[in-house]
PDB file of C-alpha atoms in Angstrom:
ATOM      1  CA  MET A   1      81.831  96.500  24.195  1.00  0.00           C
ATOM      2  CA  LYS A   2      83.121  97.094  20.677  1.00  0.00           C
ATOM      3  CA  THR A   3      81.276  99.479  18.392  1.00  0.00           C
ATOM      4  CA  PRO A   4      78.935  97.321  16.275  1.00  0.00           C
ATOM      5  CA  ILE A   5      79.170  96.923  12.512  1.00  0.00           C
ATOM      6  CA  ILE A   6      75.668  96.422  11.091  1.00  0.00           C
ATOM      7  CA  LEU A   7      75.584  95.035   7.552  1.00  0.00           C
ATOM      8  CA  PHE A   8      72.592  94.370   5.292  1.00  0.00           C
ATOM      9  CA  PRO A   9      72.748  91.835   2.421  1.00  0.00           C
ATOM     10  CA  GLY A  10      71.857  92.369  -1.214  1.00  0.00           C
ATOM     11  CA  LEU A  11      68.896  91.308  -3.352  1.00  0.00           C
ATOM     12  CA  GLY A  12      67.769  87.789  -2.520  1.00  0.00           C
ATOM     13  CA  ALA A  13      70.636  87.260  -0.085  1.00  0.00           C
ATOM     14  CA  ASP A  14      70.791  86.621   3.643  1.00  0.00           C
ATOM     15  CA  ALA A  15      73.333  86.874   6.474  1.00  0.00           C
ATOM     16  CA  SER A  16      75.486  84.060   5.052  1.00  0.00           C
ATOM     17  CA  LEU A  17      76.567  86.527   2.351  1.00  0.00           C
ATOM     18  CA  PHE A  18      78.907  87.933   5.035  1.00  0.00           C
ATOM     19  CA  CYS A  19      80.268  84.606   6.283  1.00  0.00           C
ATOM     20  CA  GLU A  20      83.852  85.682   5.535  1.00  0.00           C
ATOM     21  CA  GLN A  21      83.377  88.907   7.493  1.00  0.00           C
ATOM     22  CA  LYS A  22      81.688  87.082  10.378  1.00  0.00           C
ATOM     23  CA  GLU A  23      84.766  84.889  10.804  1.00  0.00           C
ATOM     24  CA  THR A  24      86.905  88.002  11.213  1.00  0.00           C
ATOM     25  CA  PHE A  25      84.680  90.312  13.257  1.00  0.00           C
ATOM     26  CA  GLY A  26      82.635  87.783  15.225  1.00  0.00           C
ATOM     27  CA  ALA A  27      79.979  89.227  17.542  1.00  0.00           C
ATOM     28  CA  GLN A  28      80.944  92.773  16.548  1.00  0.00           C
ATOM     29  CA  LEU A  29      79.262  92.139  13.187  1.00  0.00           C
ATOM     30  CA  ILE A  30      75.453  92.234  13.266  1.00  0.00           C
ATOM     31  CA  THR A  31      73.346  91.142  10.280  1.00  0.00           C
ATOM     32  CA  PRO A  32      69.690  91.925  11.128  1.00  0.00           C
ATOM     33  CA  SER A  33      66.762  90.020   9.659  1.00  0.00           C
ATOM     34  CA  TRP A  34      64.459  91.853   7.264  1.00  0.00           C
ATOM     35  CA  ILE A  35      60.900  92.793   8.147  1.00  0.00           C
ATOM     36  CA  SER A  36      58.056  92.225   5.697  1.00  0.00           C
ATOM     37  CA  PRO A  37      57.396  95.097   3.281  1.00  0.00           C
ATOM     38  CA  GLN A  38      53.938  96.548   2.828  1.00  0.00           C
ATOM     39  CA  LYS A  39      52.181  96.601  -0.536  1.00  0.00           C
ATOM     40  CA  ASP A  40      53.517  99.341  -2.854  1.00  0.00           C
ATOM     41  CA  GLU A  41      55.895 100.568  -0.132  1.00  0.00           C
ATOM     42  CA  THR A  42      58.841 102.676  -1.250  1.00  0.00           C
ATOM     43  CA  LEU A  43      62.355 101.955  -0.052  1.00  0.00           C
ATOM     44  CA  SER A  44      62.271 105.101   2.109  1.00  0.00           C
ATOM     45  CA  GLY A  45      58.932 104.120   3.633  1.00  0.00           C
ATOM     46  CA  PHE A  46      60.172 100.619   4.366  1.00  0.00           C
ATOM     47  CA  CYS A  47      63.337 101.958   5.998  1.00  0.00           C
ATOM     48  CA  LYS A  48      61.301 104.257   8.252  1.00  0.00           C
ATOM     49  CA  ARG A  49      59.439 101.252   9.681  1.00  0.00           C
ATOM     50  CA  TYR A  50      62.617  99.170   9.694  1.00  0.00           C
ATOM     51  CA  SER A  51      64.527 101.800  11.702  1.00  0.00           C
ATOM     52  CA  GLU A  52      61.872 101.666  14.415  1.00  0.00           C
ATOM     53  CA  HIS A  53      62.045  97.872  14.443  1.00  0.00           C
ATOM     54  CA  LEU A  54      65.848  97.835  14.690  1.00  0.00           C
ATOM     55  CA  LEU A  55      65.913 100.256  17.611  1.00  0.00           C
ATOM     56  CA  LYS A  56      63.659  97.851  19.505  1.00  0.00           C
ATOM     57  CA  SER A  57      65.541  94.699  18.495  1.00  0.00           C
ATOM     58  CA  GLU A  58      69.111  94.244  17.221  1.00  0.00           C
ATOM     59  CA  LEU A  59      70.221  97.809  18.028  1.00  0.00           C
ATOM     60  CA  SER A  60      68.435  98.204  21.360  1.00  0.00           C
ATOM     61  CA  GLN A  61      71.608  97.710  23.414  1.00  0.00           C
ATOM     62  CA  PHE A  62      73.712 100.157  21.382  1.00  0.00           C
ATOM     63  CA  SER A  63      73.804 103.950  21.128  1.00  0.00           C
ATOM     64  CA  GLU A  64      76.123 104.158  18.109  1.00  0.00           C
ATOM     65  CA  GLY A  65      77.594 102.079  15.317  1.00  0.00           C
ATOM     66  CA  PHE A  66      78.625 101.692  11.685  1.00  0.00           C
ATOM     67  CA  LEU A  67      75.892 100.771   9.194  1.00  0.00           C
ATOM     68  CA  GLY A  68      76.581  99.339   5.787  1.00  0.00           C
ATOM     69  CA  GLY A  69      75.508  96.904   3.186  1.00  0.00           C
ATOM     70  CA  PHE A  70      76.181  94.995   0.019  1.00  0.00           C
ATOM     71  CA  SER A  71      74.520  96.272  -3.190  1.00  0.00           C
ATOM     72  CA  PHE A  72      70.794  96.705  -2.302  1.00  0.00           C
ATOM     73  CA  GLY A  73      71.800  96.515   1.366  1.00  0.00           C
ATOM     74  CA  GLY A  74      73.896  99.640   0.875  1.00  0.00           C
ATOM     75  CA  MET A  75      70.813 101.567  -0.240  1.00  0.00           C
ATOM     76  CA  VAL A  76      69.002 100.428   2.891  1.00  0.00           C
ATOM     77  CA  ALA A  77      71.980 101.407   5.060  1.00  0.00           C
ATOM     78  CA  LEU A  78      72.067 104.936   3.602  1.00  0.00           C
ATOM     79  CA  GLU A  79      68.354 105.472   4.195  1.00  0.00           C
ATOM     80  CA  LEU A  80      68.678 104.211   7.776  1.00  0.00           C
ATOM     81  CA  CYS A  81      71.744 106.372   8.431  1.00  0.00           C
ATOM     82  CA  ALA A  82      69.838 109.445   7.259  1.00  0.00           C
ATOM     83  CA  LEU A  83      66.886 108.631   9.512  1.00  0.00           C
ATOM     84  CA  PHE A  84      69.077 108.016  12.556  1.00  0.00           C
ATOM     85  CA  ALA A  85      71.078 111.191  11.904  1.00  0.00           C
ATOM     86  CA  GLN A  86      67.914 113.288  11.612  1.00  0.00           C
ATOM     87  CA  GLU A  87      66.152 111.815  14.614  1.00  0.00           C
ATOM     88  CA  GLY A  88      69.226 111.572  16.841  1.00  0.00           C
ATOM     89  CA  ASN A  89      68.216 108.226  18.346  1.00  0.00           C
ATOM     90  CA  PHE A  90      71.313 106.331  17.159  1.00  0.00           C
ATOM     91  CA  LYS A  91      74.727 107.835  16.400  1.00  0.00           C
ATOM     92  CA  VAL A  92      75.937 106.889  12.917  1.00  0.00           C
ATOM     93  CA  LYS A  93      79.736 106.648  12.896  1.00  0.00           C
ATOM     94  CA  GLY A  94      79.817 105.908   9.182  1.00  0.00           C
ATOM     95  CA  ALA A  95      78.149 104.149   6.250  1.00  0.00           C
ATOM     96  CA  LEU A  96      80.045 101.261   4.607  1.00  0.00           C
ATOM     97  CA  LEU A  97      79.030 100.594   0.999  1.00  0.00           C
ATOM     98  CA  ILE A  98      80.213  97.311  -0.542  1.00  0.00           C
ATOM     99  CA  SER A  99      79.498  96.922  -4.280  1.00  0.00           C
ATOM    100  CA  SER A 100      76.921  99.652  -3.821  1.00  0.00           C
ATOM    101  CA  GLY A 101      76.640 103.432  -4.224  1.00  0.00           C
ATOM    102  CA  ARG A 102      75.069 106.658  -3.023  1.00  0.00           C
ATOM    103  CA  THR A 103      73.282 108.122  -6.079  1.00  0.00           C
ATOM    104  CA  ASP A 104      70.492 107.038  -8.421  1.00  0.00           C
ATOM    105  CA  SER A 105      73.155 106.025 -10.951  1.00  0.00           C
ATOM    106  CA  ILE A 106      74.080 103.107  -8.667  1.00  0.00           C
ATOM    107  CA  LEU A 107      72.179 100.799 -11.048  1.00  0.00           C
ATOM    108  CA  LYS A 108      72.480 100.654 -14.807  1.00  0.00           C
ATOM    109  CA  GLU A 109      69.318 101.581 -16.711  1.00  0.00           C
ATOM    110  CA  SER A 110      69.255  98.113 -18.269  1.00  0.00           C
ATOM    111  CA  PHE A 111      69.211  96.556 -14.776  1.00  0.00           C
ATOM    112  CA  LYS A 112      66.437  98.918 -13.633  1.00  0.00           C
ATOM    113  CA  TRP A 113      64.017  97.994 -16.388  1.00  0.00           C
ATOM    114  CA  LYS A 114      64.816  94.283 -16.022  1.00  0.00           C
ATOM    115  CA  ALA A 115      64.193  94.570 -12.260  1.00  0.00           C
ATOM    116  CA  ARG A 116      60.846  96.309 -12.808  1.00  0.00           C
ATOM    117  CA  LEU A 117      59.818  93.629 -15.288  1.00  0.00           C
ATOM    118  CA  ALA A 118      60.978  90.747 -13.078  1.00  0.00           C
ATOM    119  CA  SER A 119      59.076  92.150 -10.091  1.00  0.00           C
ATOM    120  CA  LYS A 120      55.866  91.321 -11.998  1.00  0.00           C
ATOM    121  CA  PHE A 121      56.830  87.762 -12.985  1.00  0.00           C
ATOM    122  CA  PRO A 122      55.034  84.767 -11.449  1.00  0.00           C
ATOM    123  CA  LYS A 123      57.088  83.685  -8.429  1.00  0.00           C
ATOM    124  CA  ARG A 124      57.802  80.187  -9.750  1.00  0.00           C
ATOM    125  CA  LEU A 125      59.125  81.567 -13.033  1.00  0.00           C
ATOM    126  CA  LEU A 126      61.303  84.135 -11.262  1.00  0.00           C
ATOM    127  CA  LYS A 127      62.788  81.521  -8.941  1.00  0.00           C
ATOM    128  CA  TRP A 128      63.551  79.304 -11.935  1.00  0.00           C
ATOM    129  CA  ILE A 129      65.378  82.233 -13.583  1.00  0.00           C
ATOM    130  CA  LEU A 130      67.328  82.835 -10.369  1.00  0.00           C
ATOM    131  CA  LYS A 131      68.452  79.217 -10.153  1.00  0.00           C
ATOM    132  CA  ASN A 132      69.052  78.507 -13.823  1.00  0.00           C
ATOM    133  CA  GLN A 133      70.373  81.814 -15.139  1.00  0.00           C
ATOM    134  CA  MET A 134      71.505  84.322 -12.514  1.00  0.00           C
ATOM    135  CA  LEU A 135      73.089  81.787 -10.166  1.00  0.00           C
ATOM    136  CA  LEU A 136      74.879  80.002 -13.009  1.00  0.00           C
ATOM    137  CA  GLN A 137      76.166  83.327 -14.330  1.00  0.00           C
ATOM    138  CA  PHE A 138      77.684  84.166 -10.933  1.00  0.00           C
ATOM    139  CA  LEU A 139      79.210  80.687 -10.674  1.00  0.00           C
ATOM    140  CA  ARG A 140      80.772  81.053 -14.141  1.00  0.00           C
ATOM    141  CA  THR A 141      82.115  84.583 -13.788  1.00  0.00           C
ATOM    142  CA  GLU A 142      83.100  84.932 -10.112  1.00  0.00           C
ATOM    143  CA  SER A 143      86.030  83.089  -8.525  1.00  0.00           C
ATOM    144  CA  LEU A 144      84.085  81.362  -5.769  1.00  0.00           C
ATOM    145  CA  SER A 145      85.111  78.530  -3.491  1.00  0.00           C
ATOM    146  CA  ALA A 146      82.962  75.406  -3.216  1.00  0.00           C
ATOM    147  CA  GLU A 147      81.613  76.639   0.127  1.00  0.00           C
ATOM    148  CA  GLN A 148      80.746  80.069  -1.260  1.00  0.00           C
ATOM    149  CA  SER A 149      78.964  78.472  -4.215  1.00  0.00           C
ATOM    150  CA  ARG A 150      77.002  76.337  -1.763  1.00  0.00           C
ATOM    151  CA  HIS A 151      76.007  79.466   0.183  1.00  0.00           C
ATOM    152  CA  LEU A 152      74.614  81.052  -2.986  1.00  0.00           C
ATOM    153  CA  ARG A 153      72.612  77.928  -3.859  1.00  0.00           C
ATOM    154  CA  GLU A 154      71.205  77.696  -0.332  1.00  0.00           C
ATOM    155  CA  MET A 155      70.229  81.372  -0.343  1.00  0.00           C
ATOM    156  CA  ILE A 156      68.233  80.943  -3.539  1.00  0.00           C
ATOM    157  CA  ASP A 157      66.615  77.748  -2.249  1.00  0.00           C
ATOM    158  CA  SER A 158      65.402  79.565   0.887  1.00  0.00           C
ATOM    159  CA  ILE A 159      64.673  82.960  -0.683  1.00  0.00           C
ATOM    160  CA  ASP A 160      61.604  84.925   0.440  1.00  0.00           C
ATOM    161  CA  MET A 161      60.054  85.619  -2.956  1.00  0.00           C
ATOM    162  CA  GLU A 162      57.620  88.234  -1.607  1.00  0.00           C
ATOM    163  CA  PHE A 163      60.500  90.287  -0.221  1.00  0.00           C
ATOM    164  CA  PHE A 164      62.653  89.678  -3.290  1.00  0.00           C
ATOM    165  CA  GLN A 165      60.029  90.909  -5.742  1.00  0.00           C
ATOM    166  CA  TRP A 166      59.304  93.958  -3.596  1.00  0.00           C
ATOM    167  CA  SER A 167      63.019  94.780  -3.297  1.00  0.00           C
ATOM    168  CA  LEU A 168      63.514  94.498  -7.071  1.00  0.00           C
ATOM    169  CA  LEU A 169      60.896  97.166  -7.678  1.00  0.00           C
ATOM    170  CA  ALA A 170      61.947  99.303  -4.689  1.00  0.00           C
ATOM    171  CA  CYS A 171      65.603  99.509  -5.696  1.00  0.00           C
ATOM    172  CA  SER A 172      64.749 100.189  -9.363  1.00  0.00           C
ATOM    173  CA  GLN A 173      62.661 103.196  -8.242  1.00  0.00           C
ATOM    174  CA  TRP A 174      65.057 104.469  -5.573  1.00  0.00           C
ATOM    175  CA  ASN A 175      65.729 108.187  -5.957  1.00  0.00           C
ATOM    176  CA  PRO A 176      68.097 109.551  -3.300  1.00  0.00           C
ATOM    177  CA  ARG A 177      68.102 113.027  -4.943  1.00  0.00           C
ATOM    178  CA  ASN A 178      71.791 113.579  -4.103  1.00  0.00           C
ATOM    179  CA  ARG A 179      71.088 113.395  -0.365  1.00  0.00           C
ATOM    180  CA  PHE A 180      74.200 111.283   0.121  1.00  0.00           C
ATOM    181  CA  THR A 181      76.740 113.297  -1.833  1.00  0.00           C
ATOM    182  CA  PHE A 182      79.052 115.947  -0.397  1.00  0.00           C
ATOM    183  CA  PRO A 183      78.155 118.263   1.309  1.00  0.00           C
ATOM    184  CA  GLN A 184      74.554 117.091   1.860  1.00  0.00           C
ATOM    185  CA  ALA A 185      75.370 113.836   3.682  1.00  0.00           C
ATOM    186  CA  GLU A 186      75.158 114.162   7.456  1.00  0.00           C
ATOM    187  CA  PHE A 187      77.536 111.262   8.158  1.00  0.00           C
ATOM    188  CA  PRO A 188      80.788 109.829   6.722  1.00  0.00           C
ATOM    189  CA  ILE A 189      80.352 107.486   3.742  1.00  0.00           C
ATOM    190  CA  PHE A 190      82.957 104.924   2.670  1.00  0.00           C
ATOM    191  CA  GLU A 191      82.761 102.930  -0.575  1.00  0.00           C
ATOM    192  CA  ILE A 192      84.537  99.893  -1.985  1.00  0.00           C
ATOM    193  CA  GLN A 193      83.836  98.429  -5.431  1.00  0.00           C
ATOM    194  CA  GLY A 194      85.101  95.920  -7.929  1.00  0.00           C
ATOM    195  CA  GLU A 195      86.784  97.384 -11.017  1.00  0.00           C
ATOM    196  CA  HIS A 196      84.763  95.170 -13.377  1.00  0.00           C
ATOM    197  CA  ASP A 197      81.426  94.986 -11.559  1.00  0.00           C
ATOM    198  CA  PRO A 198      78.826  94.119 -14.236  1.00  0.00           C
ATOM    199  CA  ILE A 199      75.913  95.390 -12.101  1.00  0.00           C
ATOM    200  CA  ILE A 200      77.055  98.514 -10.240  1.00  0.00           C
ATOM    201  CA  PRO A 201      78.775 101.247 -12.308  1.00  0.00           C
ATOM    202  CA  LEU A 202      82.006 102.599 -10.836  1.00  0.00           C
ATOM    203  CA  SER A 203      81.323 105.522  -8.531  1.00  0.00           C
ATOM    204  CA  LYS A 204      82.475 108.996  -9.529  1.00  0.00           C
ATOM    205  CA  GLU A 205      82.709 110.096  -5.903  1.00  0.00           C
ATOM    206  CA  ALA A 206      86.124 110.941  -4.463  1.00  0.00           C
ATOM    207  CA  GLY A 207      87.857 108.490  -2.165  1.00  0.00           C
ATOM    208  CA  VAL A 208      86.225 105.289  -3.425  1.00  0.00           C
ATOM    209  CA  THR A 209      88.367 102.182  -2.938  1.00  0.00           C
ATOM    210  CA  THR A 210      88.497 100.144  -6.161  1.00  0.00           C
ATOM    211  CA  LEU A 211      89.608  96.514  -6.251  1.00  0.00           C
ATOM    212  CA  SER A 212      91.549  95.682  -9.420  1.00  0.00           C
ATOM    213  CA  LYS A 213      90.000  92.988 -11.670  1.00  0.00           C
ATOM    214  CA  ALA A 214      87.243  92.342  -9.104  1.00  0.00           C
ATOM    215  CA  LYS A 215      83.564  91.952 -10.022  1.00  0.00           C
ATOM    216  CA  HIS A 216      80.372  92.104  -7.912  1.00  0.00           C
ATOM    217  CA  LEU A 217      80.732  89.513  -5.134  1.00  0.00           C
ATOM    218  CA  ILE A 218      83.815  91.107  -3.589  1.00  0.00           C
ATOM    219  CA  GLN A 219      82.821  90.217  -0.022  1.00  0.00           C
ATOM    220  CA  TYR A 220      83.497  86.607  -1.140  1.00  0.00           C
ATOM    221  CA  THR A 221      86.195  86.832  -3.790  1.00  0.00           C
ATOM    222  CA  HIS A 222      88.248  89.556  -2.072  1.00  0.00           C
ATOM    223  CA  SER A 223      87.301  88.917   1.525  1.00  0.00           C
ATOM    224  CA  GLN A 224      90.767  89.680   2.872  1.00  0.00           C
ATOM    225  CA  GLU A 225      90.791  93.110   1.212  1.00  0.00           C
ATOM    226  CA  ILE A 226      87.211  93.799   2.357  1.00  0.00           C
ATOM    227  CA  ASN A 227      88.017  92.896   5.951  1.00  0.00           C
ATOM    228  CA  GLN A 228      91.156  95.040   5.920  1.00  0.00           C
ATOM    229  CA  TRP A 229      89.128  97.934   4.478  1.00  0.00           C
ATOM    230  CA  ILE A 230      86.489  97.580   7.212  1.00  0.00           C
ATOM    231  CA  ARG A 231      89.179  97.541   9.896  1.00  0.00           C
ATOM    232  CA  LYS A 232      90.689 100.721   8.449  1.00  0.00           C
ATOM    233  CA  VAL A 233      87.332 102.479   8.281  1.00  0.00           C
ATOM    234  CA  ILE A 234      86.196 101.656  11.812  1.00  0.00           C
ATOM    235  CA  SER A 235      89.558 102.592  13.282  1.00  0.00           C
TER     236      SER A 235
END
């Protein structure tokens, strides 16, 4: 059995975010479902419960694997990797960060305060903003195919607003305290980013792969490069 690649999607997204990767890696790629957050739960607290859930569900048949994620999903992956490394109940072969990062500078300050504010909006208003502003901005600025655009629309239509609002606040308050920078990290970390990502600032860590002229949704717009990068990392 091939070593699994476990990827977590970004804010408001689901497993279809990795449709291009699923075509390449098939059953080797696992995209677990989220569990429900508890009221006022931090990202670290959520990931503690989530790690226990994963070991009983999607990861129960594996003893090792690569964990990674897109944007917010990368934060989750790092927290899970740290938990698994400390507890020794699942061997982390590496963390794969796609349009994400390992420090509290992963998000621009302007995004953080907007996320905190949006987490308090009425759900109907926030969903309207998602459909009529954020989605349209992605469709205008990213080079997406018709199928990829459809995936984004469907994700917003089926979004779990409770989880989305919690994740907005959780990621805006995330404070990794340099736990994932050299030499503190207990596992290998690999990063790939778009050169012109409007959401995630370019990482200052050594060895980051940067895609020229790319923006945020690189798992869609540069799927071939992403898949080649994943192959290189897991080999």
